[in-house]
Short mmCIF file of N, CA, C and O in Angstrom, two decimals:
data_model
loop_
_atom_site.label_atom_id
_atom_site.label_comp_id
_atom_site.label_asym_id
_atom_site.label_seq_id
_atom_site.Cartn_x
_atom_site.Cartn_y
_atom_site.Cartn_z
N MET A 1 1.74 111.69 151.79
CA MET A 1 2.50 111.56 153.02
C MET A 1 3.51 112.71 153.12
O MET A 1 4.05 113.15 152.12
N LYS A 2 3.77 113.09 154.36
CA LYS A 2 4.68 114.20 154.61
C LYS A 2 5.52 113.87 155.83
O LYS A 2 5.04 113.28 156.79
N LEU A 3 6.79 114.25 155.78
CA LEU A 3 7.67 114.12 156.94
C LEU A 3 7.68 115.44 157.70
O LEU A 3 7.87 116.50 157.11
N ILE A 4 7.45 115.35 159.01
CA ILE A 4 7.44 116.54 159.87
C ILE A 4 8.60 116.40 160.86
O ILE A 4 8.63 115.45 161.65
N PHE A 5 9.52 117.33 160.82
CA PHE A 5 10.66 117.34 161.72
C PHE A 5 10.43 118.45 162.75
O PHE A 5 10.19 119.60 162.38
N VAL A 6 10.52 118.10 164.03
CA VAL A 6 10.33 119.10 165.09
C VAL A 6 11.59 119.12 165.94
O VAL A 6 11.95 118.12 166.58
N TYR A 7 12.25 120.28 165.93
CA TYR A 7 13.49 120.45 166.69
C TYR A 7 13.20 120.73 168.15
O TYR A 7 12.18 121.32 168.49
N ASN A 8 14.10 120.34 169.02
CA ASN A 8 14.02 120.68 170.43
C ASN A 8 14.71 122.03 170.63
O ASN A 8 15.70 122.16 171.35
N ALA A 9 14.18 123.01 169.94
CA ALA A 9 14.73 124.37 169.98
C ALA A 9 13.56 125.33 169.80
O ALA A 9 12.55 124.98 169.19
N LYS A 10 13.72 126.51 170.35
CA LYS A 10 12.67 127.53 170.23
C LYS A 10 12.96 128.45 169.07
O LYS A 10 14.12 128.65 168.67
N SER A 11 11.91 129.03 168.52
CA SER A 11 12.05 129.96 167.41
C SER A 11 12.55 131.31 167.92
O SER A 11 12.47 131.61 169.11
N GLY A 12 13.08 132.09 167.01
CA GLY A 12 13.53 133.44 167.34
C GLY A 12 15.04 133.57 167.25
O GLY A 12 15.79 132.64 167.53
N ILE A 13 15.48 134.77 166.86
CA ILE A 13 16.90 135.06 166.64
C ILE A 13 17.74 134.82 167.90
O ILE A 13 18.80 134.21 167.84
N SER A 14 17.26 135.28 169.04
CA SER A 14 18.05 135.13 170.27
C SER A 14 18.22 133.65 170.62
O SER A 14 19.29 133.24 171.06
N HIS A 15 17.18 132.86 170.41
CA HIS A 15 17.29 131.42 170.68
C HIS A 15 18.25 130.75 169.69
O HIS A 15 19.02 129.87 170.08
N HIS A 16 18.22 131.18 168.44
CA HIS A 16 19.12 130.61 167.43
C HIS A 16 20.58 130.88 167.80
O HIS A 16 21.43 130.00 167.69
N LEU A 17 20.85 132.11 168.25
CA LEU A 17 22.20 132.48 168.64
C LEU A 17 22.67 131.66 169.85
O LEU A 17 23.78 131.11 169.85
N MET A 18 21.82 131.55 170.86
CA MET A 18 22.18 130.78 172.05
C MET A 18 22.38 129.30 171.70
O MET A 18 23.31 128.66 172.21
N ASP A 19 21.54 128.76 170.83
CA ASP A 19 21.68 127.36 170.40
C ASP A 19 23.01 127.15 169.67
O ASP A 19 23.70 126.16 169.90
N ALA A 20 23.35 128.07 168.79
CA ALA A 20 24.60 127.95 168.04
C ALA A 20 25.80 127.98 168.99
O ALA A 20 26.74 127.18 168.84
N LEU A 21 25.77 128.86 169.96
CA LEU A 21 26.86 128.93 170.93
C LEU A 21 26.92 127.66 171.78
O LEU A 21 28.00 127.10 172.00
N HIS A 22 25.78 127.20 172.24
CA HIS A 22 25.73 125.99 173.05
C HIS A 22 26.26 124.79 172.26
O HIS A 22 27.08 124.01 172.77
N LYS A 23 25.80 124.67 171.03
CA LYS A 23 26.20 123.54 170.19
C LYS A 23 27.71 123.58 169.91
O LYS A 23 28.36 122.54 169.84
N THR A 24 28.27 124.78 169.80
CA THR A 24 29.69 124.93 169.50
C THR A 24 30.57 124.66 170.73
O THR A 24 31.56 123.94 170.65
N PHE A 25 30.19 125.24 171.87
CA PHE A 25 31.06 125.18 173.04
C PHE A 25 30.76 124.04 174.01
O PHE A 25 31.60 123.69 174.82
N SER A 26 29.58 123.46 173.92
CA SER A 26 29.23 122.35 174.81
C SER A 26 28.33 121.35 174.08
O SER A 26 27.19 121.12 174.48
N PRO A 27 28.84 120.76 173.00
CA PRO A 27 27.99 119.90 172.16
C PRO A 27 27.42 118.68 172.89
O PRO A 27 26.33 118.23 172.56
N LYS A 28 28.12 118.17 173.88
CA LYS A 28 27.64 116.96 174.58
C LYS A 28 26.40 117.24 175.42
O LYS A 28 25.65 116.34 175.73
N THR A 29 26.18 118.51 175.79
CA THR A 29 25.01 118.84 176.62
C THR A 29 23.92 119.53 175.81
O THR A 29 22.91 119.94 176.37
N TYR A 30 24.12 119.63 174.50
CA TYR A 30 23.10 120.27 173.66
C TYR A 30 21.88 119.36 173.55
O TYR A 30 22.01 118.17 173.31
N ALA A 31 20.69 119.91 173.74
CA ALA A 31 19.47 119.11 173.91
C ALA A 31 18.75 118.71 172.63
O ALA A 31 17.73 118.04 172.69
N CYS A 32 19.25 119.09 171.47
CA CYS A 32 18.55 118.73 170.23
C CYS A 32 19.43 117.85 169.35
O CYS A 32 20.26 118.35 168.60
N ASP A 33 19.20 116.54 169.45
CA ASP A 33 19.97 115.61 168.63
C ASP A 33 19.67 115.80 167.14
O ASP A 33 20.56 115.60 166.31
N LEU A 34 18.46 116.19 166.81
CA LEU A 34 18.13 116.43 165.40
C LEU A 34 18.99 117.56 164.84
O LEU A 34 19.54 117.45 163.75
N CYS A 35 19.14 118.63 165.60
CA CYS A 35 20.00 119.75 165.18
C CYS A 35 21.45 119.30 165.07
O CYS A 35 22.13 119.59 164.09
N SER A 36 21.91 118.61 166.11
CA SER A 36 23.31 118.18 166.16
C SER A 36 23.67 117.25 165.01
O SER A 36 24.76 117.35 164.45
N LEU A 37 22.77 116.35 164.67
CA LEU A 37 23.05 115.39 163.61
C LEU A 37 22.94 115.99 162.21
O LEU A 37 23.67 115.59 161.32
N THR A 38 22.04 116.93 162.01
CA THR A 38 21.73 117.40 160.66
C THR A 38 22.36 118.74 160.29
O THR A 38 22.42 119.08 159.11
N TYR A 39 22.81 119.50 161.28
CA TYR A 39 23.36 120.83 161.02
C TYR A 39 24.80 120.95 161.48
O TYR A 39 25.17 120.44 162.53
N GLY A 40 25.58 121.65 160.66
CA GLY A 40 26.92 122.04 161.05
C GLY A 40 26.86 123.41 161.71
O GLY A 40 25.79 123.87 162.11
N ASN A 41 27.98 124.10 161.74
CA ASN A 41 28.02 125.42 162.38
C ASN A 41 27.34 126.51 161.56
O ASN A 41 26.90 127.51 162.11
N VAL A 42 27.25 126.34 160.25
CA VAL A 42 26.70 127.40 159.41
C VAL A 42 25.46 127.01 158.61
O VAL A 42 24.92 127.81 157.87
N GLY A 43 25.00 125.80 158.76
CA GLY A 43 23.81 125.40 158.01
C GLY A 43 23.69 123.89 157.94
O GLY A 43 24.46 123.16 158.57
N PRO A 44 22.71 123.42 157.17
CA PRO A 44 22.50 121.97 157.07
C PRO A 44 23.70 121.28 156.42
O PRO A 44 24.34 121.82 155.53
N LYS A 45 23.97 120.08 156.90
CA LYS A 45 25.05 119.28 156.33
C LYS A 45 24.67 118.85 154.91
O LYS A 45 23.49 118.64 154.61
N LYS A 46 25.67 118.73 154.04
CA LYS A 46 25.42 118.37 152.64
C LYS A 46 24.68 117.05 152.51
O LYS A 46 23.77 116.91 151.71
N GLU A 47 25.07 116.06 153.31
CA GLU A 47 24.41 114.74 153.26
C GLU A 47 22.93 114.86 153.62
O GLU A 47 22.07 114.20 153.05
N TRP A 48 22.60 115.74 154.56
CA TRP A 48 21.22 115.96 154.99
C TRP A 48 20.42 116.64 153.88
O TRP A 48 19.32 116.24 153.56
N LYS A 49 21.00 117.69 153.30
CA LYS A 49 20.32 118.40 152.20
C LYS A 49 20.04 117.44 151.05
O LYS A 49 18.96 117.45 150.48
N LYS A 50 21.02 116.61 150.72
CA LYS A 50 20.85 115.65 149.63
C LYS A 50 19.73 114.67 149.97
O LYS A 50 18.88 114.38 149.12
N PHE A 51 19.71 114.16 151.18
CA PHE A 51 18.67 113.23 151.61
C PHE A 51 17.28 113.87 151.50
O PHE A 51 16.35 113.29 150.93
N ILE A 52 17.13 115.07 152.01
CA ILE A 52 15.84 115.78 151.97
C ILE A 52 15.41 116.03 150.53
O ILE A 52 14.25 115.84 150.17
N ASP A 53 16.35 116.41 149.68
CA ASP A 53 16.03 116.67 148.27
C ASP A 53 15.63 115.40 147.53
O ASP A 53 14.81 115.45 146.62
N GLU A 54 16.19 114.27 147.92
CA GLU A 54 15.97 113.03 147.18
C GLU A 54 14.94 112.09 147.80
O GLU A 54 14.61 111.07 147.21
N ILE A 55 14.41 112.41 148.98
CA ILE A 55 13.50 111.50 149.68
C ILE A 55 12.18 111.30 148.92
O ILE A 55 11.51 110.30 149.07
N GLY A 56 11.80 112.28 148.11
CA GLY A 56 10.58 112.14 147.33
C GLY A 56 9.32 112.34 148.14
O GLY A 56 8.26 111.80 147.79
N MET A 57 9.41 113.08 149.23
CA MET A 57 8.25 113.37 150.08
C MET A 57 8.28 114.86 150.45
O MET A 57 9.34 115.47 150.51
N ASP A 58 7.08 115.38 150.71
CA ASP A 58 7.02 116.73 151.25
C ASP A 58 7.61 116.71 152.66
O ASP A 58 7.46 115.72 153.39
N THR A 59 8.27 117.78 153.03
CA THR A 59 8.85 117.88 154.35
C THR A 59 8.50 119.23 154.97
O THR A 59 8.31 120.21 154.27
N GLU A 60 8.39 119.23 156.29
CA GLU A 60 8.19 120.46 157.05
C GLU A 60 9.13 120.42 158.24
O GLU A 60 9.36 119.36 158.82
N PHE A 61 9.63 121.59 158.62
CA PHE A 61 10.54 121.72 159.75
C PHE A 61 9.95 122.74 160.70
O PHE A 61 9.54 123.83 160.29
N HIS A 62 9.91 122.38 162.01
CA HIS A 62 9.28 123.24 163.00
C HIS A 62 10.15 123.33 164.25
O HIS A 62 10.89 122.42 164.58
N TYR A 63 9.99 124.46 164.95
CA TYR A 63 10.55 124.61 166.28
C TYR A 63 9.50 124.17 167.28
O TYR A 63 8.31 124.30 167.05
N LYS A 64 9.94 123.65 168.42
CA LYS A 64 9.02 123.04 169.37
C LYS A 64 7.96 124.01 169.90
O LYS A 64 6.82 123.61 170.09
N ASP A 65 8.30 125.27 170.10
CA ASP A 65 7.31 126.20 170.67
C ASP A 65 6.16 126.45 169.70
O ASP A 65 5.00 126.38 170.08
N GLN A 66 6.47 126.69 168.45
CA GLN A 66 5.42 126.93 167.45
C GLN A 66 4.63 125.66 167.17
O GLN A 66 3.41 125.69 167.05
N PHE A 67 5.32 124.52 167.07
CA PHE A 67 4.65 123.27 166.78
C PHE A 67 3.68 122.90 167.90
O PHE A 67 2.55 122.48 167.65
N SER A 68 4.09 123.08 169.14
CA SER A 68 3.24 122.75 170.29
C SER A 68 1.99 123.62 170.34
O SER A 68 0.92 123.15 170.70
N LEU A 69 2.13 124.88 169.96
CA LEU A 69 0.96 125.77 169.92
C LEU A 69 -0.05 125.31 168.87
O LEU A 69 -1.25 125.34 169.09
N ASP A 70 0.45 124.87 167.73
CA ASP A 70 -0.42 124.44 166.63
C ASP A 70 -0.96 123.02 166.82
O ASP A 70 -1.97 122.65 166.21
N ASN A 71 -0.30 122.21 167.63
CA ASN A 71 -0.67 120.81 167.81
C ASN A 71 -0.64 120.43 169.30
O ASN A 71 0.15 119.58 169.73
N PRO A 72 -1.51 121.03 170.10
CA PRO A 72 -1.44 120.82 171.55
C PRO A 72 -1.74 119.38 171.99
O PRO A 72 -1.37 118.98 173.08
N GLY A 73 -2.36 118.58 171.14
CA GLY A 73 -2.69 117.21 171.51
C GLY A 73 -1.52 116.24 171.39
O GLY A 73 -1.58 115.12 171.91
N LEU A 74 -0.45 116.65 170.73
CA LEU A 74 0.71 115.77 170.56
C LEU A 74 1.67 116.02 171.72
O LEU A 74 2.10 117.14 171.95
N LYS A 75 2.00 114.98 172.43
CA LYS A 75 2.79 115.12 173.67
C LYS A 75 4.14 114.41 173.61
O LYS A 75 4.70 114.06 174.63
N ASP A 76 4.68 114.18 172.42
CA ASP A 76 5.98 113.53 172.32
C ASP A 76 7.08 114.44 172.84
O ASP A 76 6.96 115.66 172.81
N ASN A 77 8.17 113.83 173.28
CA ASN A 77 9.36 114.60 173.63
C ASN A 77 10.03 115.07 172.35
O ASN A 77 9.98 114.37 171.33
N PHE A 78 10.69 116.20 172.42
CA PHE A 78 11.39 116.76 171.27
C PHE A 78 12.88 116.50 171.41
O PHE A 78 13.38 116.46 172.52
N PRO A 79 13.57 116.34 170.30
CA PRO A 79 13.11 116.39 168.92
C PRO A 79 12.33 115.12 168.56
O PRO A 79 12.46 114.10 169.23
N VAL A 80 11.57 115.23 167.49
CA VAL A 80 10.78 114.09 167.02
C VAL A 80 10.57 114.23 165.52
O VAL A 80 10.59 115.34 164.99
N ILE A 81 10.39 113.09 164.88
CA ILE A 81 10.07 113.08 163.45
C ILE A 81 8.74 112.34 163.30
O ILE A 81 8.59 111.23 163.81
N TYR A 82 7.80 112.99 162.62
CA TYR A 82 6.49 112.40 162.37
C TYR A 82 6.33 112.08 160.90
O TYR A 82 6.89 112.74 160.03
N LEU A 83 5.50 111.10 160.64
CA LEU A 83 4.99 110.83 159.31
C LEU A 83 3.53 111.26 159.37
O LEU A 83 2.79 110.81 160.24
N LYS A 84 3.15 112.16 158.50
CA LYS A 84 1.78 112.66 158.52
C LYS A 84 1.09 112.29 157.22
O LYS A 84 1.56 112.62 156.13
N GLU A 85 -0.01 111.60 157.37
CA GLU A 85 -0.87 111.32 156.22
C GLU A 85 -2.23 111.92 156.55
O GLU A 85 -2.52 113.04 156.18
N GLU A 86 -3.02 111.22 157.31
CA GLU A 86 -4.28 111.81 157.78
C GLU A 86 -4.11 112.30 159.20
O GLU A 86 -4.76 113.23 159.63
N GLY A 87 -3.23 111.68 159.93
CA GLY A 87 -2.89 112.08 161.28
C GLY A 87 -1.38 112.00 161.44
O GLY A 87 -0.65 111.75 160.49
N PHE A 88 -0.93 112.20 162.65
CA PHE A 88 0.50 112.14 162.93
C PHE A 88 0.87 110.75 163.45
O PHE A 88 0.26 110.25 164.38
N GLN A 89 1.88 110.16 162.84
CA GLN A 89 2.45 108.90 163.30
C GLN A 89 3.90 109.19 163.70
O GLN A 89 4.67 109.74 162.89
N THR A 90 4.28 108.86 164.92
CA THR A 90 5.66 109.07 165.34
C THR A 90 6.57 108.13 164.57
O THR A 90 6.42 106.92 164.63
N LEU A 91 7.49 108.71 163.82
CA LEU A 91 8.40 107.93 162.99
C LEU A 91 9.70 107.64 163.73
O LEU A 91 10.19 106.52 163.75
N VAL A 92 10.28 108.68 164.35
CA VAL A 92 11.52 108.54 165.11
C VAL A 92 11.38 109.36 166.38
O VAL A 92 11.15 110.57 166.31
N THR A 93 11.52 108.70 167.53
CA THR A 93 11.39 109.39 168.81
C THR A 93 12.69 110.09 169.18
O THR A 93 13.75 109.85 168.61
N SER A 94 12.58 110.91 170.20
CA SER A 94 13.75 111.60 170.73
C SER A 94 14.80 110.61 171.22
O SER A 94 15.99 110.76 170.94
N ASP A 95 14.37 109.59 171.94
CA ASP A 95 15.30 108.58 172.44
C ASP A 95 15.99 107.83 171.30
O ASP A 95 17.19 107.55 171.37
N GLU A 96 15.25 107.52 170.25
CA GLU A 96 15.84 106.82 169.11
C GLU A 96 16.86 107.71 168.39
O GLU A 96 17.91 107.23 167.95
N MET A 97 16.55 108.99 168.28
CA MET A 97 17.50 109.92 167.67
C MET A 97 18.78 110.00 168.49
O MET A 97 19.88 110.06 167.95
N HIS A 98 18.61 110.00 169.81
CA HIS A 98 19.76 110.10 170.70
C HIS A 98 20.69 108.89 170.54
O HIS A 98 21.90 109.00 170.75
N GLN A 99 20.13 107.75 170.14
CA GLN A 99 20.93 106.54 169.94
C GLN A 99 21.73 106.57 168.64
O GLN A 99 22.66 105.78 168.47
N CYS A 100 21.36 107.44 167.72
CA CYS A 100 22.07 107.53 166.43
C CYS A 100 23.46 108.13 166.65
O CYS A 100 23.60 109.20 167.23
N LYS A 101 24.45 107.42 166.18
CA LYS A 101 25.84 107.86 166.35
C LYS A 101 26.24 108.96 165.37
O LYS A 101 27.12 109.76 165.64
N ASP A 102 25.56 108.96 164.21
CA ASP A 102 25.90 109.95 163.18
C ASP A 102 24.71 110.15 162.25
O ASP A 102 23.68 109.47 162.38
N LEU A 103 24.85 111.07 161.33
CA LEU A 103 23.77 111.41 160.41
C LEU A 103 23.38 110.23 159.52
O LEU A 103 22.19 110.00 159.28
N SER A 104 24.34 109.46 159.07
CA SER A 104 24.03 108.30 158.21
C SER A 104 23.11 107.32 158.92
O SER A 104 22.19 106.78 158.31
N GLN A 105 23.34 107.12 160.19
CA GLN A 105 22.49 106.20 160.96
C GLN A 105 21.07 106.75 161.08
O GLN A 105 20.10 106.01 160.93
N LEU A 106 20.93 108.06 161.31
CA LEU A 106 19.59 108.67 161.38
C LEU A 106 18.88 108.53 160.04
O LEU A 106 17.70 108.15 159.99
N ILE A 107 19.56 108.79 158.96
CA ILE A 107 18.96 108.67 157.63
C ILE A 107 18.52 107.23 157.38
O ILE A 107 17.42 106.99 156.86
N ASP A 108 19.33 106.26 157.77
CA ASP A 108 18.96 104.85 157.61
C ASP A 108 17.69 104.51 158.39
O ASP A 108 16.81 103.81 157.89
N VAL A 109 17.60 105.01 159.61
CA VAL A 109 16.41 104.76 160.44
C VAL A 109 15.18 105.36 159.77
O VAL A 109 14.13 104.72 159.67
N ILE A 110 15.29 106.59 159.29
CA ILE A 110 14.15 107.25 158.64
C ILE A 110 13.71 106.46 157.42
O ILE A 110 12.52 106.17 157.24
N LYS A 111 14.65 106.08 156.56
CA LYS A 111 14.31 105.32 155.35
C LYS A 111 13.64 104.00 155.70
O LYS A 111 12.64 103.63 155.08
N GLN A 112 14.19 103.31 156.67
CA GLN A 112 13.63 102.02 157.09
C GLN A 112 12.19 102.18 157.60
O GLN A 112 11.30 101.41 157.25
N ARG A 113 11.96 103.20 158.40
CA ARG A 113 10.62 103.42 158.98
C ARG A 113 9.62 103.83 157.90
O ARG A 113 8.46 103.44 157.94
N ILE A 114 10.07 104.64 156.94
CA ILE A 114 9.19 105.04 155.84
C ILE A 114 8.78 103.80 155.05
O ILE A 114 7.61 103.62 154.73
N ASN A 115 9.74 102.95 154.73
CA ASN A 115 9.44 101.74 153.96
C ASN A 115 8.51 100.82 154.71
O ASN A 115 7.65 100.17 154.11
N THR A 116 8.64 100.74 156.02
CA THR A 116 7.76 99.91 156.85
C THR A 116 6.35 100.48 156.91
O THR A 116 5.38 99.73 156.99
N SER A 117 6.23 101.81 156.83
CA SER A 117 4.94 102.47 156.95
C SER A 117 4.11 102.44 155.67
O SER A 117 2.93 102.74 155.69
N LYS A 118 4.74 102.12 154.55
CA LYS A 118 4.02 102.15 153.27
C LYS A 118 3.14 100.94 153.11
O LYS A 118 3.29 99.90 153.61
#
């Protein structure tokens, strides 16, 4: 099993810069809850890094433009978290991520869904 995280952000340096500025100056209108919950201004939050290191599963992180090109049949809204074994199973939807008040709540949802899926 593998966890696949897909950000509602595009790849490329110019997009990264614009996202960082948007997230800093207008965080309430920033469109990627996965980014907002898991990343600070300079990189991943310590709690997130610890969770990823200790989850005991392979993980992949993708930007929506590249992921959509490689997986045109998947039509979920971004951001999204998938559990991939033989196919893709939506683990946490964009709407569910948006309901998370903080990173701890997102981590709890992920753990709960993984345990339910086993």
